[in-house]
């Protein structure tokens, strides 16, 4: 994905995905650590989230215990309105 502004991503259908990763510490496998991740992504495919999970499994030592996520579209094209005028007070 190219460097794109947040507003343009939202207008193209992206929403903010937040995921909490619980993983086992490599040196202490009985202890779970939490990691929060946020990225603009598209539902229901979640390509960015799955790329990050693949990166985690291939590159990091702490094995994943679970992933919990939420997704929120902050704006959609149907909510976008063009403003034809402006009212200025003093």
Coordinates of C-alpha atoms in Angstrom, one line a residue:
X1 CA 0.0 0.0 0.0
X2 CA 1.3 3.4 -0.9
X3 CA 1.6 6.3 1.6
X4 CA -1.9 7.6 1.5
X5 CA -3.6 10.1 3.8
X6 CA -6.0 8.9 6.4
X7 CA -9.0 10.7 4.9
X8 CA -8.4 9.2 1.5
X9 CA -8.2 5.7 3.0
X10 CA -11.4 6.2 4.9
X11 CA -13.2 7.4 1.7
X12 CA -11.9 4.3 -0.1
X13 CA -13.6 2.0 2.5
X14 CA -10.8 1.5 5.0
X15 CA -11.6 1.5 8.7
X16 CA -9.4 1.4 11.9
X17 CA -8.6 -2.1 13.0
X18 CA -7.3 -2.6 16.5
X19 CA -6.0 -6.0 17.6
X20 CA -4.7 -7.2 20.9
X21 CA -2.1 -10.0 20.6
X22 CA -1.5 -12.2 23.6
X23 CA 1.7 -14.2 23.3
X24 CA 3.9 -16.4 25.4
X25 CA 7.2 -14.9 26.5
X26 CA 10.1 -16.9 24.9
X27 CA 12.0 -17.3 28.2
X28 CA 9.0 -17.8 30.4
X29 CA 6.3 -19.7 28.4
X30 CA 3.8 -19.8 31.2
X31 CA 3.6 -15.9 31.2
X32 CA 1.4 -14.1 28.7
X33 CA 2.3 -10.6 27.4
X34 CA -0.1 -8.2 25.6
X35 CA 0.7 -6.2 22.5
X36 CA -1.8 -3.7 20.9
X37 CA -1.7 -3.0 17.1
X38 CA -3.7 -0.5 15.0
X39 CA -3.8 -0.1 11.3
X40 CA -6.2 1.0 8.6
X41 CA -7.6 -2.1 7.0
X42 CA -10.6 -3.4 5.0
X43 CA -13.2 -5.8 6.5
X44 CA -13.9 -8.7 6.2
X45 CA -10.7 -9.7 4.5
X46 CA -8.3 -7.8 6.8
X47 CA -5.2 -8.2 4.6
X48 CA -3.0 -5.9 6.8
X49 CA -3.9 -7.8 9.9
X50 CA -3.2 -11.2 8.3
X51 CA 0.2 -9.9 6.9
X52 CA 1.1 -8.8 10.4
X53 CA 0.2 -12.2 11.9
X54 CA 2.3 -13.9 9.2
X55 CA 5.2 -11.6 10.0
X56 CA 4.8 -12.4 13.7
X57 CA 4.8 -16.1 13.2
X58 CA 7.8 -16.0 10.8
X59 CA 10.0 -13.4 12.5
X60 CA 9.3 -13.2 16.3
X61 CA 10.1 -15.6 19.0
X62 CA 7.0 -15.3 21.2
X63 CA 4.4 -17.8 20.0
X64 CA 0.9 -16.3 19.8
X65 CA -1.7 -17.4 22.3
X66 CA -4.7 -15.4 20.8
X67 CA -5.7 -12.4 18.8
X68 CA -8.7 -10.3 19.6
X69 CA -9.7 -7.5 17.1
X70 CA -12.2 -4.8 16.5
X71 CA -12.9 -2.9 13.3
X72 CA -14.6 0.5 13.0
X73 CA -15.4 2.4 9.8
X74 CA -14.9 6.0 10.8
X75 CA -16.4 7.4 7.7
X76 CA -18.0 6.0 4.6
X77 CA -18.8 7.6 1.2
X78 CA -22.5 7.8 2.0
X79 CA -21.6 10.0 5.0
X80 CA -19.6 12.5 3.0
X81 CA -21.4 15.7 2.1
X82 CA -20.3 18.6 -0.1
X83 CA -20.8 22.0 1.5
X84 CA -21.9 24.7 -0.9
X85 CA -21.5 27.7 1.4
X86 CA -19.8 29.0 4.5
X87 CA -21.2 31.2 7.2
X88 CA -18.6 33.4 9.0
X89 CA -19.4 35.2 12.2
X90 CA -17.2 38.2 13.1

